[in-house]
Amino acid sequence: MTSLYEEVSVTPVDVPVRRVTITVNGERRAADVEPRLLLAHLLRQGFGLTGTHTGCDTTNCGACTVLFDGRPVKSCTMLAVQADGHDVQTVEGLASASELHPIQEGFKEEHGLQCGYCTPGMMMAAKALLEENPDPSEDEIRWALSGNLCRCTGYQNIVKAVLWAADKLRASAG
Amino acid sequence: MYPSRFNYESPSTIEEAIALLDAGRGEAKILAGGQSLVPMLKLRFAAPETLVDINNIPGLGYHHFDDAGALHIGALCRHEDIEKSAVIAERQPTIAAAAPLVADPIVRTRGTFVGSVCHGDPQGDWAACMIALDGYVVAQGPNGRREIPVKSFVTGPFQNVLAHNEIAVEAVVPAPRGEARGAYLKLERRVGDFATAAVAVALDMSGDVVLRAGIALTGVGGTTVNASEAAESLTGSTLDADSIARAAELAAAAAQPRSDHRGSASYKRHIVNTFTARALSGIASSSERAA
Amino acid sequence: MTIDEIKIGGMGASRRRVEDNRFIRGRGNYVDDVVLPGMLHMEILRSPLAHARIRSIDVSKAWEIPGVRLVLTGDMMATRNLAWMPTLSYDTQAVLATDKVRFQGQEVAAVIADDPYIAKDACEAIVVDYEPLPVIVNPMQAMADGAPLIRDDKENQPDNKVFDWEVGDRAATDQAFAEADVVSKLELHYPRSHPSPLEPCGSIADFDRSTGKLTVYMTTQAPHIIRAAVALVAELPEHMIRIISPDLGGGFGNKVPVYPGYVISILASILTERPVKWIEDKTGNLISTGFGRDVYLQGEMALRKDGRILGVRMHTISDHGAFFSDAQPSKFKIGLMHSAFACYDIPSAHLTATGMYTNKAPGGVAYRCSFRVTEAMFFQERMVQAAADDLGMDQAEFRRMNFVRDDDFPHRTAFGFLTDSGQYGKCLDVGLEAIGYEQFLKDQEEARKKGRLLGIGISTMTEPLGAGNSREYDILGIKMFDSAELRVHMTGKAILRTGAKTQGQGHETTWAQIVAHELGIPADDIVVEEGDTDTAPFGMGTYASRSTPVAGAAVAMVARKIRAKARKIAAHLLEVSEEDVEWELGRFYVRSQPDRGVSIQDCSMAAYSNVPDGMEPGLENTAYYDPPNLTWPFACYIATVEVDPETGVWDVLRMVAVDDCGVRINPMIVEGQIMGGLTEAYAMASMQFITFDADGNCVGSNYMDYLLPTAWETPGFELHEVVTPCPHHPIGAKGIGECATVGGPAAFVNAVMDAVKHLGVRNIDMPLLPDRVHQAANTGNDVSGMPPVRTDAP
């Protein structure tokens, strides 16, 4: 963004606005937001991180899942103002500059995605699982991902993708 | 999908929060987990003037047993904290049984136990557990604290007896006199579904005699149903085929289900009967195994 | 050294997907991700009532809200002749309601504002005065004497009937029934379901007044059809319309119709001179967009006592909602319902079909249905199950004895389809072996003695995929061919564009594999694009599993055209005549001196630098493919379940799927399609449906009520294959995307029915909710799911 100009409304509107500062994928970012703005919308429209998707209006589908202070949350069911001072990780933060995260590799290797719409949320939930449980069983994976809906894959390859990633993460941990 | 406008406050003490509620004169709502409130804001079923966010008040995320054996759950204790709690698994089986069945694993990282009880949804799992356990809510207002039994806490769908300037700061499950036994059985067609019907059973036992029982029903009435007659039928008795069948029948009679796309009223009543019986039988047979 | 086809990502390689590279990074480009400068946002106000006259609409308060740029109502649209639009089935559909609303959720007004929150605020400020009218929620109510007239906007529409249609031989079938030893009857309802891709529908319309060009980003599976429809509706010239379908978060047929939101966003952009983005919410998607199914069957089968099927009679009654908007080949009012029983050798059959209007969202042909083949095959396998039970015959043997035999092809079915290949018996054998059929029947009997209810369900079918030949198939008169354009650059890299539109099927990966197979160019050297009508050759899009059969064939054909030209160039480079040139993967060589050869890359370089005299330079071409016939994949799905008699809850023990889709381009992707389809089959069988109460309120308009199974409930799948190449397809491939959704539901339902049939139950309508199963098991009575849903007091 630039400090050179910002167009504002000619008719001032009396709308409450708050400054929020959020660490997003390791980088501190700030925005002035209305309290009613959903966190998912700040990420997508405010910060241009469109990898987090919205797929329902009743907090069921989990396409919007991000990591909030390391825990998976549905970003459509949080207000942006609640994230002030907190840490948010999105799918865009999974890969390093030079490497994909093993979860990303696993999803590609095991055909764990088709249309790709649920995938970012699914991977973030999987990341949270593997951080708590590096060697999950198939049942534990299915349970941990039961808050994320997929319409395309039938989940079987998603489970295989997470197992693949778990193997690789354990191997590189030593 | 898009809430209407509201003001937002983020107090750092309970007293500040109470003052904000007081000033709001009924138009201010507490935001804790938000997993019930934010969806209602998005669908515009709720449109408060002000949200009072208590997530920045320190020291509310606890759960612990006191020396007397009562379980205290703080206002910001999340569902998943309870799900992962080894002490709760050991000492409060009804709550431990319900924890993994609340919503879905992602919602459980934010949603709070106390918030769910306050929300007063007849589909809420925790209210049934609290009624079965004879629990109470600790409310704090400008004039101090009071204890409200959960049995009289919710007066109708999404309505509770808190004054507009009171916050529920804690939920308490009284200590059992004997051994806490319990179960929570829920018929849901998939994770995150509303219950077609669910039964919370909490027993306070001495050997194989029931000192006190509580049975409460989810999803089969305008509010959580307190199947008190069914519970009382077990007081002082042992769990055998007859006492179990009787309690199950009384629990089903207490249910006030409505027919809808999840099932007919008579089916839901039947599930209450079946699940009450299964819960009690399960407790009875594991008692035998332990003995 | 011969090139290893698998190594270059040719056919048969489980090549990892190209599209994944952006999806796993969160760099997909879905419609809601697209941002255009100055873009405004649109929200739609929907009717809360299912049938009501509109007395007045007051938008004054909406205009007062700061940030609101435009408010549109039906009356305003009418001044531009846009209040109504034609549908893909020669009916009309309201864009914004003028006189009445005809289903709950129908579009009544639209607000265009600086952001969607403000647009929603303004929608809430619009006041509509409705006068409620009586509501119709099923076709029987629509047919009843004195039923309210829903489409009073149409001339020559005296009742609620959409169509009557029939196919087959009534006289021969009547004769068969007269001679039958046993007549088996079955009545059931295939409930309304919704494709519900995770991404809802949306568009960004951008009309540039300076050029006169309209660009629309749109969630569409058929961008060229949309371009034609927009030209028709908006009266803009076709060459000044550009439809861009970027990444789609699933389609499943939901993203084929033209929705009012698209049309309104286009008008809004023309009026505001700004890009206008409309993204519906999930409720809007479920309550108003193209659903699938909602058909009633009265079926009868004429049987000889030894088990031979003599004839089949089907009468279907379909619920089309308030407007007939199905996207399907125009000659077939009830789609390809008459493909039922194609795998069985039946002498005569007759189908009558009636379609009715109701006060519900418009649609019916969607949700991985292959044009109502989902209904056809479900009805077929439920009728076959009932017939076998009525005869007291084993389910597998009854099917086997009635299958078309392997040596009976080509085979003309009783309904007039021509099937060209199949090994139905082998497919069944593989399935029975995999599930351990004989052992299961023993286990089932033992279990029943102990009060446990196990069940096994079989579903076998062949289905027509790849619409379709120009003699019989068209949508609004446009023939259903498809296309591929291949440009090979001088260094042998290439770009391929087709008229299809992937929504997760992996075309960017698989089409390149076909080119690699035909030309020996590594698949990684071929980029594939679809979805932009300015650059893609004309095609009819991707739905009804038509892409591999039609667009995939076009890809093979255009690659062969390229190869034919490269052969001439090779002869020129090798200084021999063309007859002396042989081809192996990636290389032309001299027959008598095999060491002397040129690679395809040598030829492509020469195409730009050294062509023979008289030849046009370049190595680019296009192919349009009119398929000679449909393709006929076939399958055997077998499910085993256990039913809890106390609660009616049932669990899947195992699910075996045996699929023959001919030659498999990418086995990994084929299996992914099958597993996705089986999950949808399980969903419909167990929990997923849309219903209505007596007031026409839609139950199932959000994900709390419209249940998609999660990873926890969804069973595991065991996949097997049979390969019978398609005799007429250039690479021997058949469609596959929808097979499991088509054949799967009957396997689950037949399994549950098998578990409870000894209690006297013949049919439970899907979804087999615990309540329904429990009720059936305890009363021995069938359970119907016809709306309205019961909401009586306890």
XYZ file of C-alpha atoms in Angstrom, chain A residues 13-16 18 34-38 41 54 56-60 65 68 71-74 76-79 81-82 84 86 125 132 143-149, chain B residues 1-10 31-35 38-39 41-44 51 53 55-56 80 83-84 100-101 104-110 190-192:
80
model
C -20.390 8.186 7.355
C -20.498 7.609 11.082
C -19.201 4.061 11.102
C -17.189 2.627 13.973
C -10.909 -0.035 14.703
C -15.457 -2.220 10.890
C -16.172 -4.502 13.826
C -18.649 -6.479 11.755
C -16.027 -7.456 9.190
C -15.413 -11.200 9.281
C -13.054 -11.190 4.505
C -15.816 -19.317 2.003
C -21.236 -21.833 3.399
C -23.035 -19.444 5.712
C -23.574 -21.698 8.717
C -20.046 -22.483 9.969
C -20.220 -26.047 8.652
C -10.051 -22.734 8.202
C -5.232 -18.747 14.952
C -5.190 -23.647 16.578
C -7.539 -24.256 13.640
C -10.496 -21.877 13.530
C -13.184 -21.131 10.974
C -15.786 -16.907 8.721
C -16.947 -17.246 12.325
C -14.491 -14.796 13.815
C -14.479 -11.065 13.553
C -11.213 -7.267 15.337
C -10.798 -10.406 17.432
C -5.881 -7.908 16.868
C -2.799 -12.434 17.429
C -6.670 -28.443 9.745
C -0.436 -32.278 17.992
C -11.996 -37.398 13.104
C -9.721 -34.369 13.042
C -10.937 -33.400 9.562
C -14.629 -33.938 10.286
C -15.118 -30.178 10.465
C -13.988 -29.757 6.842
C -16.316 -30.754 4.022
C -23.397 -13.951 5.424
C -22.874 -10.312 6.438
C -23.727 -9.067 9.926
C -25.385 -5.720 10.420
C -23.379 -2.972 12.051
C -22.554 -2.958 15.743
C -20.151 -1.296 18.150
C -17.363 -3.335 19.626
C -15.667 -3.180 22.982
C -12.839 -5.281 24.278
C -18.805 -12.350 22.694
C -16.897 -15.350 24.053
C -16.310 -18.263 21.651
C -18.619 -16.709 19.115
C -19.406 -20.061 17.531
C -21.372 -15.002 15.094
C -23.447 -17.388 12.936
C -25.113 -12.265 13.452
C -24.304 -13.451 9.933
C -27.841 -14.659 9.334
C -29.100 -11.483 11.028
C -20.573 -6.625 21.271
C -15.630 -9.226 23.692
C -11.554 -12.855 25.150
C -8.978 -10.368 26.367
C -11.555 -28.750 23.240
C -12.304 -32.798 25.440
C -8.586 -33.113 26.130
C -16.292 -34.985 21.479
C -19.883 -34.722 20.269
C -17.056 -30.321 15.137
C -13.336 -30.325 15.996
C -12.648 -26.904 14.507
C -15.564 -25.202 16.244
C -14.407 -26.792 19.492
C -11.176 -24.801 19.481
C -13.085 -21.546 19.977
C -23.148 -36.742 10.813
C -20.571 -34.761 12.788
C -21.916 -31.287 13.446
